[in-house]
XYZ file of C-alpha atoms in Angstrom:
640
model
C 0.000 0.000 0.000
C 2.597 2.453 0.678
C 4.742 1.492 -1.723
C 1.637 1.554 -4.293
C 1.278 5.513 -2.730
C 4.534 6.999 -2.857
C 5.003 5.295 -6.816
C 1.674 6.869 -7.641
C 2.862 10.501 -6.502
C 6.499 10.213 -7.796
C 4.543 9.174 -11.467
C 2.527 12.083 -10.917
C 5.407 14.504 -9.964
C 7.499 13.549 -13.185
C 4.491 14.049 -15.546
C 3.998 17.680 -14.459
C 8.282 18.189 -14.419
C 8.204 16.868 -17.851
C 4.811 18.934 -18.696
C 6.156 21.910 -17.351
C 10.088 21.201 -18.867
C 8.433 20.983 -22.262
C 7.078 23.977 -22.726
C 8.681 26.920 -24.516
C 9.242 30.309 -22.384
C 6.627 32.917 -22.697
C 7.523 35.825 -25.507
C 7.630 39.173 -24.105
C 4.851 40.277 -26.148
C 2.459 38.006 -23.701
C 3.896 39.554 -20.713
C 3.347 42.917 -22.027
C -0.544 41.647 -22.786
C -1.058 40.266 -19.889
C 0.075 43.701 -18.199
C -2.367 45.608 -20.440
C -5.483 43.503 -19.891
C -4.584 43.337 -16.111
C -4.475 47.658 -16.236
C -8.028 49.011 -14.197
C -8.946 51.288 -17.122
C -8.859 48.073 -19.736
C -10.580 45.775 -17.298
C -13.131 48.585 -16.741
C -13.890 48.756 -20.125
C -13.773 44.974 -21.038
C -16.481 44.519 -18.678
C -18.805 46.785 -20.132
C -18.180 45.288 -23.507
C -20.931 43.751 -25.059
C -21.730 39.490 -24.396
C -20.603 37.177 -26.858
C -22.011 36.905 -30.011
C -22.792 33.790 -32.299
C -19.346 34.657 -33.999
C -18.068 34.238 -30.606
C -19.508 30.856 -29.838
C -18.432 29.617 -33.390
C -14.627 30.978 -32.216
C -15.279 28.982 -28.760
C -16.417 25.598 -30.574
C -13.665 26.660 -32.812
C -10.874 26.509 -29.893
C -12.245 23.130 -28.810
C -11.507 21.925 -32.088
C -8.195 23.394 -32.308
C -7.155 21.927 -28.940
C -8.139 18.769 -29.984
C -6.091 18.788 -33.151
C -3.287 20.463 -31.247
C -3.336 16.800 -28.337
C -3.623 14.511 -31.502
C -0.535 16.065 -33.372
C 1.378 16.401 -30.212
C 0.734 12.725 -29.553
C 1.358 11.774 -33.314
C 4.656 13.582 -33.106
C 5.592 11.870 -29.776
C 4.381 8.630 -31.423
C 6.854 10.014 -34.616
C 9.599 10.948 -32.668
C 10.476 7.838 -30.542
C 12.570 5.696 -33.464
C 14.766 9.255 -33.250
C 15.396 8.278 -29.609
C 19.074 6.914 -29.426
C 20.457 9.046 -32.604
C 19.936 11.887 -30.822
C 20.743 10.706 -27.243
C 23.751 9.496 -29.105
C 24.229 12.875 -30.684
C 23.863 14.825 -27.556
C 26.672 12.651 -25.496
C 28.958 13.202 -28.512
C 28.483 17.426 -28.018
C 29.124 17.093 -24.630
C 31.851 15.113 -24.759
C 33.689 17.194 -27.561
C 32.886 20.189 -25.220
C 34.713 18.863 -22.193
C 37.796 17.309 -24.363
C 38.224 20.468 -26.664
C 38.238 22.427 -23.304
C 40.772 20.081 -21.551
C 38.635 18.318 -19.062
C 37.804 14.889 -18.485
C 34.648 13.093 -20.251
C 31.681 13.794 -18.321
C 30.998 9.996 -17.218
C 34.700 10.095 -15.679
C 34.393 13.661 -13.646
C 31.266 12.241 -12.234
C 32.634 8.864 -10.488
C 35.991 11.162 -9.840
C 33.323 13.696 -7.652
C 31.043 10.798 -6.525
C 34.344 8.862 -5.220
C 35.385 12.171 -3.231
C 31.615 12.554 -1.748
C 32.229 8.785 -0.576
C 35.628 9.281 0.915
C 34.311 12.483 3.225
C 31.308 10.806 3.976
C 33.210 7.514 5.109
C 35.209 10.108 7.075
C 32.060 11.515 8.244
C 31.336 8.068 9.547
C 34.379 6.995 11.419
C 34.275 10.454 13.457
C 30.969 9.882 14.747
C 30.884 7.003 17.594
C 26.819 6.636 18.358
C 24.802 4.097 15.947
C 23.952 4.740 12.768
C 20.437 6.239 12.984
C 17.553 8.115 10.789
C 19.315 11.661 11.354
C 22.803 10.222 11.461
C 22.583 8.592 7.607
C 20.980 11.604 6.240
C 23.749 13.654 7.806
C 26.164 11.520 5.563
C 24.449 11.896 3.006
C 24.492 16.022 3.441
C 27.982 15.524 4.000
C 28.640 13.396 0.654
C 26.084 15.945 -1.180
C 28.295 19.173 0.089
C 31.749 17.606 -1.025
C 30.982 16.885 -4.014
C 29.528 20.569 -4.488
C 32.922 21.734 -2.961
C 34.903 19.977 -5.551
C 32.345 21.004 -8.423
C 32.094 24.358 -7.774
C 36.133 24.538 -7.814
C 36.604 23.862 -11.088
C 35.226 26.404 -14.396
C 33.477 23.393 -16.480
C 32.094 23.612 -20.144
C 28.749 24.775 -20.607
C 27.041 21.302 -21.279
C 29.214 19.371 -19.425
C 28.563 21.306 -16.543
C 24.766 20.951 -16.659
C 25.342 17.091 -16.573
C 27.099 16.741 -14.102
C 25.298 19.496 -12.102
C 21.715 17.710 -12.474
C 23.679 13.795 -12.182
C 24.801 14.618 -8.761
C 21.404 16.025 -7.861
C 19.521 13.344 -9.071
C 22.302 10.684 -7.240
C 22.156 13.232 -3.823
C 18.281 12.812 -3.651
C 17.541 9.149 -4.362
C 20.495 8.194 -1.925
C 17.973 10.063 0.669
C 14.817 8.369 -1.128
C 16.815 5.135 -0.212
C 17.566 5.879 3.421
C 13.665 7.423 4.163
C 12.685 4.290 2.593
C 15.200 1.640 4.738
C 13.249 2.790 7.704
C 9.825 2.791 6.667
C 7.791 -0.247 7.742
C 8.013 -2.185 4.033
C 8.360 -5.525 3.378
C 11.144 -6.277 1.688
C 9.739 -6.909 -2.255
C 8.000 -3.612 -1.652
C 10.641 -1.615 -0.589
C 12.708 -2.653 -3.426
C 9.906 -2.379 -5.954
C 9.647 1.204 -4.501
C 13.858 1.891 -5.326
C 13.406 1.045 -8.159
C 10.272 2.610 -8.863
C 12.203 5.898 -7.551
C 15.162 5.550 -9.797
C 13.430 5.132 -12.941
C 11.480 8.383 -12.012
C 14.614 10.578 -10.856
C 16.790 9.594 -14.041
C 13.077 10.399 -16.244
C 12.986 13.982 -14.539
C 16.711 14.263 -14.860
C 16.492 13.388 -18.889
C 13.396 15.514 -19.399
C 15.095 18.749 -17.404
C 18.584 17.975 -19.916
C 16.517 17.667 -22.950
C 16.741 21.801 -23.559
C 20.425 22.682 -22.590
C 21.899 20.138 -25.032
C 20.261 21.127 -27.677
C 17.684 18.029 -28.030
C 14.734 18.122 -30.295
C 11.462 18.853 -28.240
C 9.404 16.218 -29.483
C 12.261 13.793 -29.216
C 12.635 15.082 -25.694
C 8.440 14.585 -25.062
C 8.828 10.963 -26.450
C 11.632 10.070 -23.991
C 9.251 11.578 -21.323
C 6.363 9.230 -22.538
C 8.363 6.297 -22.824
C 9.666 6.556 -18.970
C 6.220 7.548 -18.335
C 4.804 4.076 -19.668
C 7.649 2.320 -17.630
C 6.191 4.358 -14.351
C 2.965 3.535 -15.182
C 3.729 0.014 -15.467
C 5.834 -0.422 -12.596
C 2.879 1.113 -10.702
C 0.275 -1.277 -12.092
C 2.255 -4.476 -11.095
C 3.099 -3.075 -7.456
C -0.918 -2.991 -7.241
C -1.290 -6.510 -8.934
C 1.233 -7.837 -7.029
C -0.137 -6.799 -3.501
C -2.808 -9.111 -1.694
C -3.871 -6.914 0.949
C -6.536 -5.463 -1.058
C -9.424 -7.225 -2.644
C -9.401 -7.985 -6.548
C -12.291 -5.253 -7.349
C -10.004 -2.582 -5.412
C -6.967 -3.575 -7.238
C -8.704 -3.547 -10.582
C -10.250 0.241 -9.352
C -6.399 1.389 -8.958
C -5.089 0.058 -11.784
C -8.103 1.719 -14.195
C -7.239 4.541 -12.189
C -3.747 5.172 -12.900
C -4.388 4.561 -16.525
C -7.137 7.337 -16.417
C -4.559 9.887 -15.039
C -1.766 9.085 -16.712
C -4.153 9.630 -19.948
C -5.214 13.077 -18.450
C -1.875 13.591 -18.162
C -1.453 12.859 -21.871
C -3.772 15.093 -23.793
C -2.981 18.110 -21.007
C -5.899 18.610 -18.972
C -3.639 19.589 -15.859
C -7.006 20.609 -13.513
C -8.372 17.293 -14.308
C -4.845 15.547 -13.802
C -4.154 17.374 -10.440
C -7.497 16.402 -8.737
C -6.991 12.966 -9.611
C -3.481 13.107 -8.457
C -4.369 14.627 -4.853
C -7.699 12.521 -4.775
C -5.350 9.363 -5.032
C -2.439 10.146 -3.244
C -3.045 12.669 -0.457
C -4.596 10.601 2.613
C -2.706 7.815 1.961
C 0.750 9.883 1.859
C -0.417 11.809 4.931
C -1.138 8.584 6.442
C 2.431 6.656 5.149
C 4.175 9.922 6.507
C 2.682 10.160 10.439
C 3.505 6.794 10.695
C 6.363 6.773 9.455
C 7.316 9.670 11.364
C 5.890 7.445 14.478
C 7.949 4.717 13.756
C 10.968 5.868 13.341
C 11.747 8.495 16.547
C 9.429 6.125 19.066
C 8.341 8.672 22.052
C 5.549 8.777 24.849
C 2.441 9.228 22.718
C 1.149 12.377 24.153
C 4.874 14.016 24.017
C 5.176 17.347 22.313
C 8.567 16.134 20.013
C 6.130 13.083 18.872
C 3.214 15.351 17.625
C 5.769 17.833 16.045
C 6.913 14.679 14.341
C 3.725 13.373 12.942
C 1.843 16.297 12.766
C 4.463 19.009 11.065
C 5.149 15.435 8.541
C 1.412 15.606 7.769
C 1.762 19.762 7.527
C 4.464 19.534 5.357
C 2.860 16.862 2.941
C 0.158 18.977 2.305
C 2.161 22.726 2.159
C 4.552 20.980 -0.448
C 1.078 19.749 -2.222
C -0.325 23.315 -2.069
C 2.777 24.885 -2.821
C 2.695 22.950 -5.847
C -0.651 23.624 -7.105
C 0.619 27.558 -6.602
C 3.642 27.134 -9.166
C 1.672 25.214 -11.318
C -1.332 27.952 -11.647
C 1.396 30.599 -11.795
C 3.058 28.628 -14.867
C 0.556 28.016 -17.095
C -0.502 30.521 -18.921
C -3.995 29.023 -19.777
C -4.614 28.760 -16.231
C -8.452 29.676 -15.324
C -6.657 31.264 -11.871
C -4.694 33.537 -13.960
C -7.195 35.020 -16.597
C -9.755 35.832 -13.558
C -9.152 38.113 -10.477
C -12.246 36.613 -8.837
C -11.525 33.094 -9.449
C -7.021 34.009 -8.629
C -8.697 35.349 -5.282
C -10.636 32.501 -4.057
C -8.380 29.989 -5.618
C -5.425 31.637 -3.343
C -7.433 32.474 -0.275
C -8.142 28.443 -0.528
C -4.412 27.720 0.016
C -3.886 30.058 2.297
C -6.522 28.708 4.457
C -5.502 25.074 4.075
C -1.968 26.779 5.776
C -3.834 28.651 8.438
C -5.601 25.005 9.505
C -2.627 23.273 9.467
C -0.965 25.722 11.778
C -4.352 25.792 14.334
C -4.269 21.936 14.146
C -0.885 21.759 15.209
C -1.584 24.543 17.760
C -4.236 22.728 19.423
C -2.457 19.137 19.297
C 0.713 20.480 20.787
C -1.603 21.941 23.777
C -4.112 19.099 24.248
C -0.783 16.810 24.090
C 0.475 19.226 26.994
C -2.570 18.852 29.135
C -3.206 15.327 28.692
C 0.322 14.955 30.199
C 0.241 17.164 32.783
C -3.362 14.907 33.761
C -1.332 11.834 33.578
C 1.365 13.665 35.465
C -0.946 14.330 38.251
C -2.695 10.797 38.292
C 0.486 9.234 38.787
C 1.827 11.435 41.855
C 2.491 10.619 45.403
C 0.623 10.908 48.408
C 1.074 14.461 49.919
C -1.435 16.247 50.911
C -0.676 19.965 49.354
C 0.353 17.844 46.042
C -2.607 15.993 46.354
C -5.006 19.224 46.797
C -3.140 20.769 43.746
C -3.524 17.638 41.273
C -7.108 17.958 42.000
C -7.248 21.329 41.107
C -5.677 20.465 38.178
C -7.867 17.768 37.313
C -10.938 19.653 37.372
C -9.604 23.149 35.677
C -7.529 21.250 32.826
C -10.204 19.407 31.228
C -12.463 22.759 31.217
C -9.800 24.729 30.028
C -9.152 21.910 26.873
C -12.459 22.469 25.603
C -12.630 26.332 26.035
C -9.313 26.541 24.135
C -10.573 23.687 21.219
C -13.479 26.285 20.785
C -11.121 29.603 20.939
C -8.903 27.650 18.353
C -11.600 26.752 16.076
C -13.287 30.030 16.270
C -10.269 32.030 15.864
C -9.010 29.847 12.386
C -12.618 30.106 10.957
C -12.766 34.031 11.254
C -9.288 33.911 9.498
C -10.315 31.605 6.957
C -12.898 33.318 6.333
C -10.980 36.551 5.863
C -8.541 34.847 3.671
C -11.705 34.486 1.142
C -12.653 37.714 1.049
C -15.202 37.910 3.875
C -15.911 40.825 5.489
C -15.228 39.440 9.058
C -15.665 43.168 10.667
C -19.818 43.218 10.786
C -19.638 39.269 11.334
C -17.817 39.873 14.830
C -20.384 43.092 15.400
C -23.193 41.175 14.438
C -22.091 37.966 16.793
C -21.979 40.511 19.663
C -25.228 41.657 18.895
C -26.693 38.127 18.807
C -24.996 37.286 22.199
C -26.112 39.685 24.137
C -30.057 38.607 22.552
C -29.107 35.389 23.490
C -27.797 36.662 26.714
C -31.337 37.901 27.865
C -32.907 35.052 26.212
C -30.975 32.206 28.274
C -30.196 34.058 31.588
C -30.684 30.574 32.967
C -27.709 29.469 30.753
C -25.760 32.909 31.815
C -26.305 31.944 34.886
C -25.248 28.793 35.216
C -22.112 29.127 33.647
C -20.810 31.819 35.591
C -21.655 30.254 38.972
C -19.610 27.356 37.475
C -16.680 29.776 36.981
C -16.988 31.339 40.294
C -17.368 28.130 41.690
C -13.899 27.187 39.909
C -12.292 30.171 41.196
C -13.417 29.917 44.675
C -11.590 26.191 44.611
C -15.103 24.651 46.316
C -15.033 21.591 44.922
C -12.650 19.094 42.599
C -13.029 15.792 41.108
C -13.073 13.020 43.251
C -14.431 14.936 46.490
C -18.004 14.317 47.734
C -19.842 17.415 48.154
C -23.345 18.165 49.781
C -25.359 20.709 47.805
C -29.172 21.148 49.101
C -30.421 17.275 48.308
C -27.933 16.511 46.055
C -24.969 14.960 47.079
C -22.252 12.293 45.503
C -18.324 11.990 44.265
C -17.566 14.776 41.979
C -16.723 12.994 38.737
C -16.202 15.364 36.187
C -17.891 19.131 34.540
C -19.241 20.570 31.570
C -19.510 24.715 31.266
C -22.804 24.369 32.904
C -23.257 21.457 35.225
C -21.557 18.916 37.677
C -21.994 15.456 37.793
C -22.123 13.938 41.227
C -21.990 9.971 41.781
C -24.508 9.068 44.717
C -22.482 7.177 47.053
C -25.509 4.403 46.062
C -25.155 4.568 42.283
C -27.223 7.052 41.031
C -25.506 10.131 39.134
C -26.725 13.298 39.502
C -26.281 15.951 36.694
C -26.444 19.315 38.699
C -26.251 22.737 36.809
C -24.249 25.099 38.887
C -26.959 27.673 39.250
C -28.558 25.215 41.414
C -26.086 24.050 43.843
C -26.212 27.045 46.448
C -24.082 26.579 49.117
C -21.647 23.983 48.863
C -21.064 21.289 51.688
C -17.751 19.591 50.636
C -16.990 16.268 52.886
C -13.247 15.545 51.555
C -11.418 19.335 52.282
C -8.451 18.898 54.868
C -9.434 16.132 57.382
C -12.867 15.177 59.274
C -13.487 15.221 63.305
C -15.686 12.559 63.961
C -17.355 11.516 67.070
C -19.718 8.680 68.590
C -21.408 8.042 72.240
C -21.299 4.944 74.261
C -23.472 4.039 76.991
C -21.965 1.920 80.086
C -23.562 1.126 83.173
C -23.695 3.580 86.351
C -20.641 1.243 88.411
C -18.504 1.025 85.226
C -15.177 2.072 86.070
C -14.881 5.813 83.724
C -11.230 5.739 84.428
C -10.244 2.393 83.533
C -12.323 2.917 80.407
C -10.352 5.937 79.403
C -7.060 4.216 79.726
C -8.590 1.522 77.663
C -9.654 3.894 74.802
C -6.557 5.706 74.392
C -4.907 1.993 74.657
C -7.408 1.375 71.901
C -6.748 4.154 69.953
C -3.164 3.717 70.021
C -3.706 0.076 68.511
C -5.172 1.719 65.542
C -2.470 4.309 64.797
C -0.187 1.228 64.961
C -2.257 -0.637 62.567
C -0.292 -0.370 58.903
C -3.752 -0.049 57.000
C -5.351 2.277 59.359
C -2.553 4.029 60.811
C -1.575 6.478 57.423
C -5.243 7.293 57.934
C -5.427 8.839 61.138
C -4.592 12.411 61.530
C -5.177 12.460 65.656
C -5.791 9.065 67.396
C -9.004 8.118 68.850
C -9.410 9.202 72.436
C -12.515 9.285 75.174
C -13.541 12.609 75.557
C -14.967 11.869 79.243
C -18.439 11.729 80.410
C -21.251 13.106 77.748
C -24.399 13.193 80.566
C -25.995 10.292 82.611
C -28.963 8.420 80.686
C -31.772 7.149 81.903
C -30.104 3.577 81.760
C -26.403 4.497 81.942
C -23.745 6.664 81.843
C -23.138 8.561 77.793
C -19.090 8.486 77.176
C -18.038 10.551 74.704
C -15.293 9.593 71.741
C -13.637 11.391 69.188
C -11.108 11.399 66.579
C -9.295 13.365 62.810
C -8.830 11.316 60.772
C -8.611 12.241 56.519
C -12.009 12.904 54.510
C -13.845 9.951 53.838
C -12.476 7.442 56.435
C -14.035 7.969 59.391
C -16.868 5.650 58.571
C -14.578 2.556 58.159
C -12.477 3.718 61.370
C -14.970 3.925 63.525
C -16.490 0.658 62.914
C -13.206 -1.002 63.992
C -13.083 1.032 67.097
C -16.441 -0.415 67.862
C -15.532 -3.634 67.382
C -12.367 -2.987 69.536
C -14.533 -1.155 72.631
C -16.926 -3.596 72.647
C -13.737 -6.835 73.207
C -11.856 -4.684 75.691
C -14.977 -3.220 77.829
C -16.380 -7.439 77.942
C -13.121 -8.206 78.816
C -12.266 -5.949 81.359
C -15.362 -6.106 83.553
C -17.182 -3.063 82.093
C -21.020 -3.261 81.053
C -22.515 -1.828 78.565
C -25.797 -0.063 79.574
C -28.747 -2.261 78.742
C -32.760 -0.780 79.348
C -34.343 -2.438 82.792
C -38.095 -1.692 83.575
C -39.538 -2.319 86.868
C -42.772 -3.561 87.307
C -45.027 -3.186 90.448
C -47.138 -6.531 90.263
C -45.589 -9.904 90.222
C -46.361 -10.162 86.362
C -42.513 -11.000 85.643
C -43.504 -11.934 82.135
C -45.267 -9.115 80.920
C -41.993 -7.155 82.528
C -39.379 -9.144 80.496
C -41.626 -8.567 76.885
C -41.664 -4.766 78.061
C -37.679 -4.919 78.326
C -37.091 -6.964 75.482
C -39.247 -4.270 73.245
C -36.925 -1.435 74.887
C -33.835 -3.477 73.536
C -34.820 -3.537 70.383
C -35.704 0.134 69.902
C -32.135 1.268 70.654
C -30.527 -1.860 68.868
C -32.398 0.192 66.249
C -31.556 3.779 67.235
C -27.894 2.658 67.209
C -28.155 0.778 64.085
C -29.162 4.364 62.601
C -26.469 6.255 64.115
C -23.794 3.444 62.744
């Protein structure tokens, strides 16, 4: 698949070099036309000109025609020209080597393995020096070094004219599929693909490099177009069988690509460049913006929310697509027959479109390198210790990053819309007057809304609440488990989730803030010993603090306040602890469990309820007692 992608863009990228080597530079007589009819006065007057006439139309059915007899003799004399192939290759290696002999130099073919034998000597040097594995950056920093030696040494010397130009676009063409080579080493290919792809890349570089020599040595243009179609039909075909040849697509999609190719290559053919260039970006785009992020992912592995891993696979991405819309820019600005050119209106739009495919780019890779930012920072504080004032400011941070995200997702999108919008030719001035205008009738219109939100920002700045604490608001109360700009959602300590706008939470009651006092009454006899059981509730509450799951959760240990007030059956002590938010609950239902052991086992009785009845009726005394026993087993059942 990717191999299929990047031979289907380089076969697109050497039709258009070709296209555009072929044609013959604009007279000055055109220039000085197009300068007229772009003066106010003659546009002015062109407009009010009257509409065409049936002369006109016959003229317009008249330049179909002679379009159409100007792709069939252009083909015919491609078609004409390709037995003239080798004479004049031949021909044109003869003038360039007479040039470089009758000037004293060596042949071309044996200055260009002297320089490529120097680039290979500094490059090995190059190597040796550098003592860290041979990476990505480190192999196309040789190949930078081999590139600039061989400049050093070419630029030294005062060549012939022609052989100059051959060995000035050889080493270019050997300089960039060397890198081809090494980008395409560490791509995820298999192997038959990634060689089907070198070669695929060579065939196209030496095409582009024999189209772009075709003018400076003095070859005929048509013989020049034909060697252009012929390495054009070897493209082709070497991307048809890398499409055959794969199996990870069904037949119907393979048969789909194939037809396709063929149909662009054939646009390609007769000239109808808008037609060829939406095919070509219809094709190749998401698939090279896809190949490129994950290559880019691949090859420098990071954290996945780091900010050098989105500049790698996002700017890739960006600069696939500014090299595509640069591109489409030199190729309106080129041909003369362009649509863009002839028409202000259309040259406006057309380049307010590319300028706003640039202005998204950079907001997308605005807003990825901060949502990558504050998804780490949220990871950051998930994975923290256990310190209090860290722990109180991760969970301020986990309930104002998330808000924050989305408020800056809708400043970003808001703020690249305006300025795409101003890039084609909108009047954005009245739009922001007019939005005002509409807020502040939506303002009155939702005051519920209004009100709401800003409650929810005060709320945030007073600190009241964060995720994960339970909170108390009239009859609402739960876990805090996350916020929109308007509401809360609270998680019932039972299930149920509550989804609370902030205008109605009043006055907040927040359960998890610092640490919690709690307290609980026991009721012992009248002769229980109240000093002994002191002693045996602070020896209690030390047990606790020792205890390695309860301990880290006590902030003062339990202790027995004294004597609360005398009951009607016994005496009310009094206990109390700190212990942090949430806690207390389980704590205090082992220190029940403790009391109750050490009071049995030290002699000291809990107060039970005794009735006493004047008649002998000892039965009717005992059910009275018994139904007294029960109602505060269930009073204290309550309380616990």
């Amino acid at each position: 698949m990717r191999m299929r992608c990047i031979g289907g863009l380089v076969l697109f990228v050497l039709m258009s070099v070709v296209a555009t080597a072929q044609e013959a530079p604009r007279p000055q007589k055109v220039d000085d036309l197009v300068r007229l009819l772009q003066d106010p006065e003659v546009r002015s007057w062109l407009e009010k000109a009257p509409g065409p006439t049936p002369m006109a139309v016959e003229e317009a059915d008249a330049g179909l025609a002679t379009w159409e007899a100007a792709t069939r003799s252009r083909i015919d004399g491609v078609v004409q020209a390709i037995p003239r192939i080798p004479a004049e290759v031949m021909a044109a290696a003869a003038r360039t080597r007479e040039d470089a002999l009758s000037h004293g130099r060596l042949p071309v073919f044996v200055a260009f393995l002297g320089l490529t034998a120097i680039g290979l000597f500094a490059e090995r040097l190059f190597a040796r020096s550098r003592k860290r594995s041979e990476g990505l950056q480190e192999r196309l920093l040789a190949i930078g070094i081999f590139a600039v030696a061989m400049a050093a040494v070419y630029f030294a010397f005062d060549w012939p004219a022609l052989p100059r130009i051959v060995l000035l676009v050889s080493l270019l063409a050997l300089s960039a599929y060397r890198a081809i080579s090494v980008l395409l080493d560490t791509a995820v290919l298999t192997i038959s693909a990634r060689r089907r792809t070198k070669i695929f890349a060579g065939a196209a570089i030496v095409g582009i490099a024999a189209a772009s020599l075709g003018r400076p040595l003095s070859v005929d243009p048509s013989v020049t177009a034909a060697i252009s179609f012929c390495f054009s039909i070897v493209l082709l075909i070497l991307a048809v069988e890398g499409v055959v040849s794969s199996s990870e697509r069904p037949l119907r999609m393979r048969i789909a690509l194939c037809l396709a190719f063929v149909i662009i290559w054939a646009l390609w053919c007769v000239g109808l460049r808008g037609l060829f260039w939406l095919g070509v970006y219809a094709m190749t785009l998401p698939s090279a913006l896809r190949f490129a992020g994950q290559t880019a992912a691949d090859t420098i592995p990071s954290e996945p929310d780091s900010t050098k891993r989105v500049l790698l696979v996002r700017g890739s991405r960006a600069v696939v697509v500014a090299i595509a819309v640069a591109w489409v820019a030199i190729v309106w600005r080129v041909d003369p027959n362009s649509l863009v050119r002839s028409d202000p209106a259309v040259a406006s739009v057309a380049y307010g479109l590319l300028k706003s495919v640039v202005v998204l780019l950079l907001a997308d890779l605005a807003w990825h390198l901060a949502k990558s930012w504050i998804d780490r920072r949220l990871s950051v504080q998930a994975e923290a210790g256990n310190d209090p004032s860290q722990a109180a400011r991760r969970g301020r941070l986990r309930t104002l990053l998330p808000i924050f995200r989305n408020v800056l997702a809708v400043m970003v999108a808001v703020i690249a819309g305006l300025i795409v919008l101003a890039e084609l030719g909108v009047e954005i001035g009245p739009l922001i007057a007019g939005a005002g205008i509409f807020g502040v009738a939506l303002g009155f219109g939702s005051q519920t809304l209004v009100k709401d939100v800003i409650s929810g920002v005060f709320y945030m700045l007073d600190d009241a609440f964060r995720v994960g604490e339970y909170i108390q608001a009239k009859s609402y109360k739960g876990t805090v488990e996350g916020f929109s700009l308007r509401s809360v959602r609270l998680r019932h300590h039972r299930g149920p989730v509550f989804t609370v706008p902030f205008g109605e939470l009043g006055a907040v009651e927040n359960m998890s803030r610092d640490w919690v006092i709690d307290k609980f009454r026991v009721n012992v006899s009248y002769d229980a010993d109240i000093e002994k059981a002191r002693k045996l509730a602070k020896k209690i509450g030390a047990e606790l603090q020792a205890d390695p799951e309860l301990g880290p959760l006590f902030i003062q240990p339990l202790k027995m306040k004294g004597v609360e007030e005398f009951g009607d059956y016994g005496i009310v002590l009094s206990f109390a602890m700190t212990t942090v938010p949430g806690m207390q609950t389980y704590i205090r239902r082992k220190a029940y469990a403790k009391i109750r052991e050490a009071f049995q086992a030290n002699g000291i009785e809990f107060a039970t309820p005794s009735v006493q009845v004047g008649s002998d009726d000892r039965d009717g005394a005992a059910a009275a007692a018994a139904a007294i026993r029960t109602q505060q087993t269930k009073v204290v059942a309550a309380e616990g």
